[in-house]
């Protein structure tokens, strides 16, 4: 088992419930500290409520990063990016999952359960969790993102 102390907050809506449970089991098996913020079944819920729980956990330093899953991943990414300090990335392929860590220092990964097979979601999650931010020229761009955050 990999040794890691990374704390991951995970949530979904009804469309993402199956993928969320599968990913949480996968990540716990790998040794990550995972907190499940729901939802707990397939009854219809509203994705912004669940995005908010994960984003708040990151803002309050109860989690290092988050994973949000809905049908497309789009609603979750829209909701998450309305939170100060959150850089959420909707990823559907390996290149995006790697680059959003290297260049954007994304702290939330958004996945579409109606878009991705679970095995692909695991690969994207692995890349997201193990790829380091490059810093350098990207620091100035992240500073501009922070400025936009502060101005709204
Ligand atoms: C729920 O039907 C669906 O709209 C939601 O999971 C998500 O895809 C929204 O972006």
PDB file of C-alpha atoms and ligand atoms in Angstrom:
ATOM      1  CA  UNK A   1       0.000   0.000   0.000  1.00  0.00           C
ATOM      2  CA  UNK A   2       1.240   3.517  -0.819  1.00  0.00           C
ATOM      3  CA  UNK A   3       1.999   5.686   2.212  1.00  0.00           C
ATOM      4  CA  UNK A   4       0.233   9.041   2.066  1.00  0.00           C
ATOM      5  CA  UNK A   5      -1.283  11.442   4.530  1.00  0.00           C
ATOM      6  CA  UNK A   6      -3.202  13.351   1.858  1.00  0.00           C
ATOM      7  CA  UNK A   7      -6.713  14.195   3.057  1.00  0.00           C
ATOM      8  CA  UNK A   8      -9.300  14.023   0.303  1.00  0.00           C
ATOM      9  CA  UNK A   9     -12.877  15.309   0.541  1.00  0.00           C
ATOM     10  CA  UNK A  10     -15.255  13.541  -1.857  1.00  0.00           C
ATOM     11  CA  UNK A  11     -18.877  14.229  -2.757  1.00  0.00           C
ATOM     12  CA  UNK A  12     -21.340  13.566  -5.536  1.00  0.00           C
ATOM     13  CA  UNK A  13     -24.934  14.017  -6.574  1.00  0.00           C
ATOM     14  CA  UNK A  14     -27.336  11.171  -7.353  1.00  0.00           C
ATOM     15  CA  UNK A  15     -25.803  10.662 -10.805  1.00  0.00           C
ATOM     16  CA  UNK A  16     -22.336  10.264  -9.344  1.00  0.00           C
ATOM     17  CA  UNK A  17     -23.127   8.057  -6.371  1.00  0.00           C
ATOM     18  CA  UNK A  18     -21.895   4.756  -7.791  1.00  0.00           C
ATOM     19  CA  UNK A  19     -18.659   6.267  -9.046  1.00  0.00           C
ATOM     20  CA  UNK A  20     -18.107   8.076  -5.726  1.00  0.00           C
ATOM     21  CA  UNK A  21     -18.422   4.875  -3.691  1.00  0.00           C
ATOM     22  CA  UNK A  22     -16.107   2.994  -6.052  1.00  0.00           C
ATOM     23  CA  UNK A  23     -13.491   5.765  -6.002  1.00  0.00           C
ATOM     24  CA  UNK A  24     -13.595   6.102  -2.223  1.00  0.00           C
ATOM     25  CA  UNK A  25     -12.987   2.368  -1.783  1.00  0.00           C
ATOM     26  CA  UNK A  26     -10.148   2.556  -4.324  1.00  0.00           C
ATOM     27  CA  UNK A  27      -8.503   5.534  -2.593  1.00  0.00           C
ATOM     28  CA  UNK A  28      -8.825   4.092   0.916  1.00  0.00           C
ATOM     29  CA  UNK A  29      -7.233   0.884  -0.314  1.00  0.00           C
ATOM     30  CA  UNK A  30      -4.297   3.006  -1.479  1.00  0.00           C
ATOM     31  CA  UNK A  31      -3.960   4.584   1.962  1.00  0.00           C
ATOM     32  CA  UNK A  32      -5.465   8.020   1.381  1.00  0.00           C
ATOM     33  CA  UNK A  33      -7.448   9.668   4.174  1.00  0.00           C
ATOM     34  CA  UNK A  34     -10.838  10.072   2.537  1.00  0.00           C
ATOM     35  CA  UNK A  35     -13.896  11.793   3.947  1.00  0.00           C
ATOM     36  CA  UNK A  36     -17.237  11.081   2.286  1.00  0.00           C
ATOM     37  CA  UNK A  37     -19.524  14.136   2.148  1.00  0.00           C
ATOM     38  CA  UNK A  38     -22.395  12.304   0.414  1.00  0.00           C
ATOM     39  CA  UNK A  39     -24.790  12.052  -1.183  1.00  0.00           C
ATOM     40  CA  UNK A  40     -25.685   8.592   0.065  1.00  0.00           C
ATOM     41  CA  UNK A  41     -27.986   7.162  -2.569  1.00  0.00           C
ATOM     42  CA  UNK A  42     -29.559   7.692  -5.935  1.00  0.00           C
ATOM     43  CA  UNK A  43     -32.509   9.868  -4.872  1.00  0.00           C
ATOM     44  CA  UNK A  44     -32.367  13.203  -6.671  1.00  0.00           C
ATOM     45  CA  UNK A  45     -30.313  15.908  -4.908  1.00  0.00           C
ATOM     46  CA  UNK A  46     -28.856  19.283  -5.894  1.00  0.00           C
ATOM     47  CA  UNK A  47     -25.160  19.189  -6.803  1.00  0.00           C
ATOM     48  CA  UNK A  48     -24.267  22.739  -5.548  1.00  0.00           C
ATOM     49  CA  UNK A  49     -25.012  21.677  -1.967  1.00  0.00           C
ATOM     50  CA  UNK A  50     -22.463  18.868  -2.191  1.00  0.00           C
ATOM     51  CA  UNK A  51     -19.870  20.962  -4.020  1.00  0.00           C
ATOM     52  CA  UNK A  52     -20.160  23.463  -1.182  1.00  0.00           C
ATOM     53  CA  UNK A  53     -19.436  20.833   1.509  1.00  0.00           C
ATOM     54  CA  UNK A  54     -16.203  19.770  -0.174  1.00  0.00           C
ATOM     55  CA  UNK A  55     -15.063  23.319  -0.957  1.00  0.00           C
ATOM     56  CA  UNK A  56     -15.723  24.418   2.611  1.00  0.00           C
ATOM     57  CA  UNK A  57     -13.670  21.461   3.910  1.00  0.00           C
ATOM     58  CA  UNK A  58     -10.733  22.654   1.792  1.00  0.00           C
ATOM     59  CA  UNK A  59     -11.202  26.298   2.784  1.00  0.00           C
ATOM     60  CA  UNK A  60     -11.225  25.301   6.461  1.00  0.00           C
ATOM     61  CA  UNK A  61      -8.139  23.109   6.034  1.00  0.00           C
ATOM     62  CA  UNK A  62      -9.991  19.928   6.849  1.00  0.00           C
ATOM     63  CA  UNK A  63      -8.981  18.506   3.464  1.00  0.00           C
ATOM     64  CA  UNK A  64      -6.016  19.015   1.133  1.00  0.00           C
ATOM     65  CA  UNK A  65      -8.027  18.523  -2.026  1.00  0.00           C
ATOM     66  CA  UNK A  66     -11.403  17.361  -3.274  1.00  0.00           C
ATOM     67  CA  UNK A  67     -13.148  15.186  -5.796  1.00  0.00           C
ATOM     68  CA  UNK A  68     -16.653  16.061  -7.014  1.00  0.00           C
ATOM     69  CA  UNK A  69     -18.757  13.820  -9.211  1.00  0.00           C
ATOM     70  CA  UNK A  70     -22.030  14.514 -11.005  1.00  0.00           C
ATOM     71  CA  UNK A  71     -23.455  13.278 -14.293  1.00  0.00           C
ATOM     72  CA  UNK A  72     -21.219  15.387 -16.507  1.00  0.00           C
ATOM     73  CA  UNK A  73     -18.913  16.953 -13.927  1.00  0.00           C
ATOM     74  CA  UNK A  74     -19.929  20.325 -15.369  1.00  0.00           C
ATOM     75  CA  UNK A  75     -22.376  21.418 -12.674  1.00  0.00           C
ATOM     76  CA  UNK A  76     -19.972  20.424  -9.921  1.00  0.00           C
ATOM     77  CA  UNK A  77     -17.132  22.387 -11.546  1.00  0.00           C
ATOM     78  CA  UNK A  78     -19.325  25.473 -11.948  1.00  0.00           C
ATOM     79  CA  UNK A  79     -20.441  25.317  -8.323  1.00  0.00           C
ATOM     80  CA  UNK A  80     -16.949  24.623  -6.942  1.00  0.00           C
ATOM     81  CA  UNK A  81     -15.320  27.484  -8.837  1.00  0.00           C
ATOM     82  CA  UNK A  82     -17.636  29.978  -7.146  1.00  0.00           C
ATOM     83  CA  UNK A  83     -15.741  29.325  -3.897  1.00  0.00           C
ATOM     84  CA  UNK A  84     -12.778  31.465  -2.904  1.00  0.00           C
ATOM     85  CA  UNK A  85      -9.476  29.626  -3.117  1.00  0.00           C
ATOM     86  CA  UNK A  86     -10.934  26.752  -5.086  1.00  0.00           C
ATOM     87  CA  UNK A  87      -9.461  25.824  -8.447  1.00  0.00           C
ATOM     88  CA  UNK A  88     -11.697  23.052  -9.738  1.00  0.00           C
ATOM     89  CA  UNK A  89     -10.931  21.238 -12.974  1.00  0.00           C
ATOM     90  CA  UNK A  90     -13.331  19.116 -14.980  1.00  0.00           C
ATOM     91  CA  UNK A  91     -11.200  16.378 -16.527  1.00  0.00           C
ATOM     92  CA  UNK A  92     -12.157  13.784 -19.110  1.00  0.00           C
ATOM     93  CA  UNK A  93      -8.706  12.643 -20.191  1.00  0.00           C
ATOM     94  CA  UNK A  94      -5.234  11.938 -18.814  1.00  0.00           C
ATOM     95  CA  UNK A  95      -3.630  15.014 -20.340  1.00  0.00           C
ATOM     96  CA  UNK A  96      -6.066  17.372 -18.611  1.00  0.00           C
ATOM     97  CA  UNK A  97      -5.772  15.599 -15.256  1.00  0.00           C
ATOM     98  CA  UNK A  98      -1.984  15.898 -15.341  1.00  0.00           C
ATOM     99  CA  UNK A  99      -1.786  19.423 -16.728  1.00  0.00           C
ATOM    100  CA  UNK A 100      -4.305  20.925 -14.343  1.00  0.00           C
ATOM    101  CA  UNK A 101      -2.019  19.913 -11.494  1.00  0.00           C
ATOM    102  CA  UNK A 102       1.212  20.957 -13.219  1.00  0.00           C
ATOM    103  CA  UNK A 103      -0.027  24.326 -14.477  1.00  0.00           C
ATOM    104  CA  UNK A 104      -3.155  25.300 -12.503  1.00  0.00           C
ATOM    105  CA  UNK A 105      -2.408  23.710  -9.123  1.00  0.00           C
ATOM    106  CA  UNK A 106      -6.035  22.547  -9.178  1.00  0.00           C
ATOM    107  CA  UNK A 107      -7.304  21.524  -5.772  1.00  0.00           C
ATOM    108  CA  UNK A 108     -10.593  19.927  -6.867  1.00  0.00           C
ATOM    109  CA  UNK A 109     -11.042  17.273  -9.532  1.00  0.00           C
ATOM    110  CA  UNK A 110     -14.486  17.102 -11.152  1.00  0.00           C
ATOM    111  CA  UNK A 111     -15.584  13.942 -12.914  1.00  0.00           C
ATOM    112  CA  UNK A 112     -18.623  13.011 -14.986  1.00  0.00           C
ATOM    113  CA  UNK A 113     -20.080   9.647 -14.017  1.00  0.00           C
ATOM    114  CA  UNK A 114     -22.153   9.593 -17.214  1.00  0.00           C
ATOM    115  CA  UNK A 115     -19.078  10.425 -19.278  1.00  0.00           C
ATOM    116  CA  UNK A 116     -16.297   8.230 -17.883  1.00  0.00           C
ATOM    117  CA  UNK A 117     -15.929   4.527 -17.201  1.00  0.00           C
ATOM    118  CA  UNK A 118     -14.887   3.875 -13.603  1.00  0.00           C
ATOM    119  CA  UNK A 119     -11.471   2.531 -14.631  1.00  0.00           C
ATOM    120  CA  UNK A 120     -10.762   5.747 -16.517  1.00  0.00           C
ATOM    121  CA  UNK A 121     -11.934   7.790 -13.520  1.00  0.00           C
ATOM    122  CA  UNK A 122      -9.426   5.897 -11.350  1.00  0.00           C
ATOM    123  CA  UNK A 123      -6.597   6.684 -13.767  1.00  0.00           C
ATOM    124  CA  UNK A 124      -7.510  10.385 -13.856  1.00  0.00           C
ATOM    125  CA  UNK A 125      -7.769  10.452 -10.067  1.00  0.00           C
ATOM    126  CA  UNK A 126      -4.340   8.830  -9.697  1.00  0.00           C
ATOM    127  CA  UNK A 127      -2.808  11.429 -12.014  1.00  0.00           C
ATOM    128  CA  UNK A 128      -4.534  14.260 -10.196  1.00  0.00           C
ATOM    129  CA  UNK A 129      -3.331  13.072  -6.794  1.00  0.00           C
ATOM    130  CA  UNK A 130       0.252  12.272  -7.724  1.00  0.00           C
ATOM    131  CA  UNK A 131       1.216  15.083 -10.105  1.00  0.00           C
ATOM    132  CA  UNK A 132       3.015  18.060  -8.570  1.00  0.00           C
ATOM    133  CA  UNK A 133       2.430  21.718  -9.344  1.00  0.00           C
ATOM    134  CA  UNK A 134       5.318  23.112 -11.399  1.00  0.00           C
ATOM    135  CA  UNK A 135       5.355  26.648 -10.006  1.00  0.00           C
ATOM    136  CA  UNK A 136       7.645  29.020 -11.898  1.00  0.00           C
ATOM    137  CA  UNK A 137       5.829  31.034 -14.553  1.00  0.00           C
ATOM    138  CA  UNK A 138       2.488  29.631 -13.358  1.00  0.00           C
ATOM    139  CA  UNK A 139       2.775  31.382  -9.983  1.00  0.00           C
ATOM    140  CA  UNK A 140       1.979  34.756 -11.544  1.00  0.00           C
ATOM    141  CA  UNK A 141      -1.126  33.323 -13.207  1.00  0.00           C
ATOM    142  CA  UNK A 142      -2.353  31.813  -9.967  1.00  0.00           C
ATOM    143  CA  UNK A 143      -1.769  35.172  -8.283  1.00  0.00           C
ATOM    144  CA  UNK A 144      -4.060  36.724 -10.913  1.00  0.00           C
ATOM    145  CA  UNK A 145      -6.696  34.082 -10.185  1.00  0.00           C
ATOM    146  CA  UNK A 146      -6.444  34.945  -6.489  1.00  0.00           C
ATOM    147  CA  UNK A 147      -6.878  38.630  -7.357  1.00  0.00           C
ATOM    148  CA  UNK A 148     -10.061  37.828  -9.289  1.00  0.00           C
ATOM    149  CA  UNK A 149     -11.251  35.882  -6.238  1.00  0.00           C
ATOM    150  CA  UNK A 150     -10.647  38.873  -3.971  1.00  0.00           C
ATOM    151  CA  UNK A 151     -12.370  41.335  -6.299  1.00  0.00           C
ATOM    152  CA  UNK A 152     -15.695  39.591  -6.503  1.00  0.00           C
TER     153      UNK A 152
HETATM  154  C1  LIG B   1     -28.388  15.410 -12.836  1.00  0.00           C
HETATM  155  O1  LIG B   1     -29.367  14.885 -13.643  1.00  0.00           O
HETATM  156  C2  LIG B   1     -27.351  16.148 -13.678  1.00  0.00           C
HETATM  157  O2  LIG B   1     -27.896  17.322 -14.184  1.00  0.00           O
HETATM  158  C3  LIG B   1     -26.139  16.434 -12.847  1.00  0.00           C
HETATM  159  O3  LIG B   1     -25.627  15.237 -12.356  1.00  0.00           O
HETATM  160  C4  LIG B   1     -24.959  17.104 -13.548  1.00  0.00           C
HETATM  161  O4  LIG B   1     -24.623  16.419 -14.709  1.00  0.00           O
HETATM  162  C5  LIG B   1     -25.045  18.548 -13.739  1.00  0.00           C
HETATM  163  O5  LIG B   1     -24.113  19.187 -14.252  1.00  0.00           O
END
